[in-house]
Amino acid sequence: MSARDQILGAVRRSLKRAAGDGAEETVSARLAEHPRGPVPARAQLPHKEQVALFQEQAEAVQTTVDRLADLSEVPKAVSAYLSSQNLPQSLRVAPDGRLGALPWQAEAPLLEVSTGPARSDDATSLTPVFAAVAETGTLMLRSGPESPVTLNFLPETHIAVVFASQIVGSYEDAWQRFREAGNDSRLPRTVNFITGPSRTGDIEQTILFGAHGPKRLHLLLIDDVP
Amino acid sequence: MDSTAHAFKDNAHKALGDDQLQEALGNLRHGFTQRRAQARDQLPEFDALRDAARDIKNHTLAHLDLYLERYESKVSEQGGKVHWCATAEDARRTILDICRSVDAKLVTKGKSMVAEEIGLNDYLEANGVTPAETDLGEYIIQLRNEPPSHIIAPAVHLTKAQVEADFRKNHSELPPERSLVEPEALVQEARTMLRQKYLDADVGITGANFLIAETGSSIIVTNEGNGDLTQCLPKVHIVIASLEKVVPTLEDVSIILRVLARSGTGQEFTAYTTFSTGPKREGDLDGPDEYHVVLLDNGRSAMLGSEYQDVLRCIRCGACMNHCPVYHAVGGHAYGWVYPGPIGAVLTPSLIGVEEAGHLPNASTFCGRCEAVCPMRIPLPKMMRHWREKEFERNLTPTAARSGLKLWAFFAKRPALYAMLNRFNARLLRALGGRKGSLRSLPLASGWTDHRDFPAPQGKSFQELWAKRQNGSGATPRTPGA
Ligand code: SF4
């Protein structure tokens, strides 16, 4: 008998469930309908308040947020942020159409911009996000050719572009967007929920940043909702 | 991992006399408890979410075979492979075979309690594959050749001075005159030392906090990002997970995630929650070429349908040990095997046998705090009682403890009397404890307080304080475990 049959057989014997008891249907229905449980009231707000809550929650976990009126302001904002933190003017940008098409040369001539997955010596990355969750100030990123995962973890500084229209209330709302975007239950290789920069409490419970992932997480929040 | 659970009393005795350990534990006693209380108070739905989380897991466990089948077929659909392993030995061998299939020399590892359970590191090492732990706490204890002492804070038993000494000893290639006074310097040094390992590793091994039947995904929940670098850089990603990690849907896991970090570290959410599904896809510019899930039984299937089934709801948040007076007093190593604290006292006898671990269920004051804080509402004290009764029936209990147990069982069956006695005891113990605030013998339980110094309760009993705190904070009055 295969290990698989042996283990499943042992589980069935322990559960003492009879065949034809409707369990199959129960399971199929739950997977197909994926019902929601209780969603915190704090996540169920008008959109404007969700945006404010998102920013507040993100800042509470040491994410920094810069609000911009328009996407075209991103190159200038990146360059200014790097100067303010005394970081090198060098940026690894995700191969995302909208980010690639920005007027980097014209608006941030000092910034050295390259595109692709992160290399071990890239200091700062710029990525898109798929959604952002207000309840805990969380970003949701999905891997794909336009959003390599290494950009979220290798560089010491991660900058992400978030549109206000991408902000939802709860994790469930984010998954709903994901399903509605035609993904249904098919996930890409990686979905990252990111809430603040990398941290550790492993030395005497003191919280320290940049344990392995980014030391800084900076958001450029575009106010695209009138 | 070899067990010293049978020697709990000796281990505990040593722990109580270990000044460095006691200093390190001092940080634990308040930090986690306060932060959890804060996180709880900030989310009015917290207890409703705990109920929902419990129900989700109960439903899943009652249909575990079916959810595992669905999970497996989703993993395959997405290009991954599930390896079913009945025993620790099967799992070790399966992982080694995968490593050998790509001629791996170096593997990086994210934190995994199941990997500790099967003793993976020693096995890989003995077979020519070098495992490199990447979680900072795990990295530190690997340097010291020690097991973790806590399920979410593996190096919580160490002081900063000890970590500094270990780094100086092991990172001998770095200039000896460098300053490591600031804890940031230690983190930076570990970051630098591990960076190259991530890039050089042939295989990355992570655990899983959850498996999702709906999508075939595995989830890791971390703060450092080490698990992510471990799984996105090497060519092969191996996930090691035990059967009971499966939950039905993305919506279900959203509920449980809301109570996990809040209960454990007291964060609203950890920095990184990562859903991994299969290997990299066409067009992806990074990610592993292979994705394997080593699915381990190792005693779980036998716990289903038994009086210990509820413990399979555990999400390894650590809250029960963070709030346990016995854990606070002796730390995690005294428990002698992988899982310390109240969860260990219940789980360890199930996994390695009551002969070896029969003492652990006695490592309790039955104060009920563990159950009161457990996000999955696992009745831990009740299960410890089951084990004690079993141990008693098997005649494994020393005579002294046996009569204590008899007495204890008498009171336990009479809740009102027990509550009264508890209150009485708090006062009595305080009087006995004298000025030092600790005592060496506890009425009714001398069989085991002979071997440890027990902190004398300050003021009212826990139940009284708890009820008061609940009222004082304006929340609904609640008894522990209600
Ligand atoms: S038993 Fe409960 S409190 Fe303890 S680790 Fe498991 S889920 Fe957390």
PDB file of C-alpha atoms in Angstrom, chain A residues 3-4 6-8 10-12 14-15 17 23-24 26-28 30-31 34-38 40-42 57 95 117 120 135-136 138 144-145 148-150 153-156 170-172 175 179 185-200 202-205 208-215, chain B residues 27 32 42 45 49 59 61-63 65-67 69-70 72 78 84-86 134-137 159-160 183-184 187-188 191 194-195 198-199 214-215 217 223-224 226 228-229 231 233 237 248-252 254-255 258 262 268-278 281 283-286 288 291 301 304-305:
ATOM      1  CA  ALA A   3       2.085   5.899   1.981  1.00  0.00           C
ATOM      2  CA  ARG A   4      -0.722   8.045   0.651  1.00  0.00           C
ATOM      3  CA  GLN A   6      -1.959   4.267   4.316  1.00  0.00           C
ATOM      4  CA  ILE A   7      -2.256   7.804   5.739  1.00  0.00           C
ATOM      5  CA  LEU A   8      -5.651   8.562   4.226  1.00  0.00           C
ATOM      6  CA  ALA A  10      -5.667   5.898   8.952  1.00  0.00           C
ATOM      7  CA  VAL A  11      -7.401   9.290   8.884  1.00  0.00           C
ATOM      8  CA  ARG A  12     -10.654   7.696   7.718  1.00  0.00           C
ATOM      9  CA  SER A  14      -9.983   7.554  13.072  1.00  0.00           C
ATOM     10  CA  LEU A  15     -12.817   9.769  11.843  1.00  0.00           C
ATOM     11  CA  ARG A  17     -17.113   8.601   8.816  1.00  0.00           C
ATOM     12  CA  ALA A  23     -19.299  14.737   3.373  1.00  0.00           C
ATOM     13  CA  GLU A  24     -18.038  14.970  -0.219  1.00  0.00           C
ATOM     14  CA  THR A  26     -20.186  19.497   2.006  1.00  0.00           C
ATOM     15  CA  VAL A  27     -16.528  19.843   1.107  1.00  0.00           C
ATOM     16  CA  SER A  28     -17.176  20.630  -2.559  1.00  0.00           C
ATOM     17  CA  ARG A  30     -17.390  24.970   0.864  1.00  0.00           C
ATOM     18  CA  LEU A  31     -14.550  25.123  -1.644  1.00  0.00           C
ATOM     19  CA  HIS A  34     -15.665  29.983   0.001  1.00  0.00           C
ATOM     20  CA  PRO A  35     -18.007  31.763   2.461  1.00  0.00           C
ATOM     21  CA  ARG A  36     -16.733  34.700   4.526  1.00  0.00           C
ATOM     22  CA  GLY A  37     -16.506  34.615   8.291  1.00  0.00           C
ATOM     23  CA  PRO A  38     -16.763  37.661  10.573  1.00  0.00           C
ATOM     24  CA  PRO A  40     -13.897  43.394  11.507  1.00  0.00           C
ATOM     25  CA  ALA A  41     -16.047  46.515  11.460  1.00  0.00           C
ATOM     26  CA  ARG A  42     -12.954  48.665  11.085  1.00  0.00           C
ATOM     27  CA  GLN A  57      -2.102  51.420   9.880  1.00  0.00           C
ATOM     28  CA  PRO A  95       9.272  45.220 -15.526  1.00  0.00           C
ATOM     29  CA  PRO A 117      14.439  40.999 -11.020  1.00  0.00           C
ATOM     30  CA  SER A 120      22.216  40.802  -4.876  1.00  0.00           C
ATOM     31  CA  GLU A 135      -7.393  46.890   8.158  1.00  0.00           C
ATOM     32  CA  THR A 136      -3.709  46.338   8.877  1.00  0.00           C
ATOM     33  CA  THR A 138      -0.946  45.561   4.292  1.00  0.00           C
ATOM     34  CA  GLY A 144       4.523  37.412 -12.440  1.00  0.00           C
ATOM     35  CA  PRO A 145       6.735  38.586 -15.296  1.00  0.00           C
ATOM     36  CA  PRO A 148       9.460  39.482  -9.708  1.00  0.00           C
ATOM     37  CA  VAL A 149       9.430  38.408  -6.055  1.00  0.00           C
ATOM     38  CA  THR A 150      13.112  39.084  -5.395  1.00  0.00           C
ATOM     39  CA  PHE A 153      13.053  41.008  -0.412  1.00  0.00           C
ATOM     40  CA  LEU A 154      16.653  41.436  -1.593  1.00  0.00           C
ATOM     41  CA  PRO A 155      17.140  45.242  -1.631  1.00  0.00           C
ATOM     42  CA  GLU A 156      17.524  47.169   1.621  1.00  0.00           C
ATOM     43  CA  SER A 170     -10.241  43.598   4.421  1.00  0.00           C
ATOM     44  CA  TYR A 171      -8.180  40.591   3.339  1.00  0.00           C
ATOM     45  CA  GLU A 172     -11.408  39.049   2.054  1.00  0.00           C
ATOM     46  CA  TRP A 175      -9.158  38.107  -2.404  1.00  0.00           C
ATOM     47  CA  ARG A 179     -10.871  36.366  -8.004  1.00  0.00           C
ATOM     48  CA  SER A 185      -8.818  30.044  -7.332  1.00  0.00           C
ATOM     49  CA  ARG A 186      -5.628  29.928  -9.395  1.00  0.00           C
ATOM     50  CA  LEU A 187      -2.802  31.596  -7.545  1.00  0.00           C
ATOM     51  CA  PRO A 188       0.474  32.692  -9.135  1.00  0.00           C
ATOM     52  CA  ARG A 189       3.678  31.178  -7.776  1.00  0.00           C
ATOM     53  CA  THR A 190       3.732  33.748  -4.964  1.00  0.00           C
ATOM     54  CA  VAL A 191       1.297  36.131  -3.321  1.00  0.00           C
ATOM     55  CA  ASN A 192       2.992  38.369  -0.752  1.00  0.00           C
ATOM     56  CA  PHE A 193       1.140  40.159   2.000  1.00  0.00           C
ATOM     57  CA  ILE A 194       3.619  42.759   3.249  1.00  0.00           C
ATOM     58  CA  THR A 195       3.017  44.791   6.388  1.00  0.00           C
ATOM     59  CA  GLY A 196       5.922  47.079   7.180  1.00  0.00           C
ATOM     60  CA  PRO A 197       9.664  46.531   6.752  1.00  0.00           C
ATOM     61  CA  SER A 198      11.523  43.371   7.842  1.00  0.00           C
ATOM     62  CA  ARG A 199      11.941  43.113  11.594  1.00  0.00           C
ATOM     63  CA  THR A 200      13.090  40.714  14.289  1.00  0.00           C
ATOM     64  CA  ASP A 202      14.922  37.475  18.407  1.00  0.00           C
ATOM     65  CA  ILE A 203      17.479  39.280  20.567  1.00  0.00           C
ATOM     66  CA  GLU A 204      15.941  39.951  23.959  1.00  0.00           C
ATOM     67  CA  GLN A 205      12.594  40.830  22.376  1.00  0.00           C
ATOM     68  CA  LEU A 208      15.059  45.696  15.175  1.00  0.00           C
ATOM     69  CA  PHE A 209      14.596  46.388  11.465  1.00  0.00           C
ATOM     70  CA  GLY A 210      16.069  44.910   8.314  1.00  0.00           C
ATOM     71  CA  ALA A 211      16.679  41.406   9.631  1.00  0.00           C
ATOM     72  CA  HIS A 212      16.887  39.903   6.139  1.00  0.00           C
ATOM     73  CA  GLY A 213      14.369  41.717   4.026  1.00  0.00           C
ATOM     74  CA  PRO A 214      14.129  45.478   3.455  1.00  0.00           C
ATOM     75  CA  LYS A 215      15.032  47.887   6.252  1.00  0.00           C
TER      76      LYS A 215
ATOM     77  CA  ASN B  27      12.088  39.760  29.210  1.00  0.00           C
ATOM     78  CA  PHE B  32       4.374  39.052  25.052  1.00  0.00           C
ATOM     79  CA  GLN B  42      -7.818  46.936  19.726  1.00  0.00           C
ATOM     80  CA  GLU B  45     -14.231  41.146  17.131  1.00  0.00           C
ATOM     81  CA  LEU B  49     -12.832  35.540  15.367  1.00  0.00           C
ATOM     82  CA  HIS B  59     -14.853  21.421  10.295  1.00  0.00           C
ATOM     83  CA  LEU B  61     -10.469  18.044  10.898  1.00  0.00           C
ATOM     84  CA  ALA B  62     -13.840  16.302  10.601  1.00  0.00           C
ATOM     85  CA  HIS B  63     -13.280  16.123   6.816  1.00  0.00           C
ATOM     86  CA  ASP B  65      -9.151  13.059   4.357  1.00  0.00           C
ATOM     87  CA  LEU B  66     -11.277  14.882   1.788  1.00  0.00           C
ATOM     88  CA  TYR B  67      -9.528  18.225   2.214  1.00  0.00           C
ATOM     89  CA  GLU B  69      -7.181  14.905  -1.329  1.00  0.00           C
ATOM     90  CA  ARG B  70      -8.441  18.196  -2.743  1.00  0.00           C
ATOM     91  CA  GLU B  72      -3.070  17.383  -3.260  1.00  0.00           C
ATOM     92  CA  GLN B  78      -0.139  23.857 -10.373  1.00  0.00           C
ATOM     93  CA  TRP B  84       3.059  11.579   1.755  1.00  0.00           C
ATOM     94  CA  CYS B  85       5.182  10.497   4.716  1.00  0.00           C
ATOM     95  CA  ALA B  86       3.844   8.360   7.551  1.00  0.00           C
ATOM     96  CA  THR B 134      18.191  31.634   8.306  1.00  0.00           C
ATOM     97  CA  ASP B 135      15.720  32.857  10.932  1.00  0.00           C
ATOM     98  CA  LEU B 136      17.877  34.956  13.251  1.00  0.00           C
ATOM     99  CA  GLY B 137      16.848  33.035  16.360  1.00  0.00           C
ATOM    100  CA  THR B 159      20.767  37.196  26.572  1.00  0.00           C
ATOM    101  CA  LYS B 160      22.289  39.668  24.156  1.00  0.00           C
ATOM    102  CA  PRO B 183      21.885  45.028  19.045  1.00  0.00           C
ATOM    103  CA  GLU B 184      21.519  46.506  15.511  1.00  0.00           C
ATOM    104  CA  VAL B 187      21.354  41.920  13.264  1.00  0.00           C
ATOM    105  CA  GLN B 188      23.481  43.541  10.555  1.00  0.00           C
ATOM    106  CA  ARG B 191      22.298  39.671   7.673  1.00  0.00           C
ATOM    107  CA  LEU B 194      23.516  34.837   5.656  1.00  0.00           C
ATOM    108  CA  ARG B 195      23.238  36.843   2.442  1.00  0.00           C
ATOM    109  CA  TYR B 198      20.761  32.467   0.287  1.00  0.00           C
ATOM    110  CA  LEU B 199      22.473  33.041  -3.032  1.00  0.00           C
ATOM    111  CA  GLU B 214      -8.909  25.467  -2.445  1.00  0.00           C
ATOM    112  CA  THR B 215      -5.712  26.612  -4.154  1.00  0.00           C
ATOM    113  CA  SER B 217      -0.947  26.823  -1.585  1.00  0.00           C
ATOM    114  CA  ASN B 223       8.730  38.945  10.297  1.00  0.00           C
ATOM    115  CA  GLU B 224      12.254  38.799   8.955  1.00  0.00           C
ATOM    116  CA  ASN B 226      14.225  35.026   5.696  1.00  0.00           C
ATOM    117  CA  ASP B 228      10.994  34.368   1.476  1.00  0.00           C
ATOM    118  CA  LEU B 229      14.644  34.610   0.510  1.00  0.00           C
ATOM    119  CA  GLN B 231      12.182  29.989  -1.058  1.00  0.00           C
ATOM    120  CA  LEU B 233      16.314  32.131  -4.652  1.00  0.00           C
ATOM    121  CA  HIS B 237      11.640  24.767  -2.763  1.00  0.00           C
ATOM    122  CA  PRO B 248     -10.350  24.901   3.192  1.00  0.00           C
ATOM    123  CA  THR B 249     -10.238  28.358   1.572  1.00  0.00           C
ATOM    124  CA  LEU B 250      -8.535  31.750   1.303  1.00  0.00           C
ATOM    125  CA  GLU B 251     -11.446  33.243   3.273  1.00  0.00           C
ATOM    126  CA  ASP B 252     -10.968  30.673   6.040  1.00  0.00           C
ATOM    127  CA  SER B 254      -7.984  35.119   6.509  1.00  0.00           C
ATOM    128  CA  ILE B 255      -9.952  34.537   9.712  1.00  0.00           C
ATOM    129  CA  ARG B 258      -6.304  37.611  12.211  1.00  0.00           C
ATOM    130  CA  ARG B 262      -2.228  39.013  17.708  1.00  0.00           C
ATOM    131  CA  GLU B 268      -1.844  43.067  14.311  1.00  0.00           C
ATOM    132  CA  PHE B 269      -0.247  41.210  11.415  1.00  0.00           C
ATOM    133  CA  THR B 270       3.256  39.914  10.835  1.00  0.00           C
ATOM    134  CA  ALA B 271       5.446  41.691   8.312  1.00  0.00           C
ATOM    135  CA  TYR B 272       5.283  38.880   5.766  1.00  0.00           C
ATOM    136  CA  THR B 273       2.491  36.442   5.010  1.00  0.00           C
ATOM    137  CA  THR B 274       3.402  34.528   1.886  1.00  0.00           C
ATOM    138  CA  PHE B 275       1.261  32.215  -0.234  1.00  0.00           C
ATOM    139  CA  SER B 276       3.307  29.843  -2.392  1.00  0.00           C
ATOM    140  CA  THR B 277       1.714  27.746  -5.083  1.00  0.00           C
ATOM    141  CA  GLY B 278       3.712  25.443  -7.308  1.00  0.00           C
ATOM    142  CA  ARG B 281       5.384  29.986 -13.998  1.00  0.00           C
ATOM    143  CA  GLY B 283       7.529  34.083 -18.002  1.00  0.00           C
ATOM    144  CA  ASP B 284       8.463  34.454 -14.309  1.00  0.00           C
ATOM    145  CA  LEU B 285      11.901  35.981 -13.886  1.00  0.00           C
ATOM    146  CA  ASP B 286      12.611  34.408 -10.496  1.00  0.00           C
ATOM    147  CA  PRO B 288      12.110  27.939  -7.932  1.00  0.00           C
ATOM    148  CA  TYR B 291       8.063  22.790  -5.611  1.00  0.00           C
ATOM    149  CA  SER B 301      -3.962  10.477  12.177  1.00  0.00           C
ATOM    150  CA  LEU B 304      -8.087  12.191  15.261  1.00  0.00           C
ATOM    151  CA  GLY B 305     -11.175  10.781  16.901  1.00  0.00           C
TER     152      GLY B 305
END
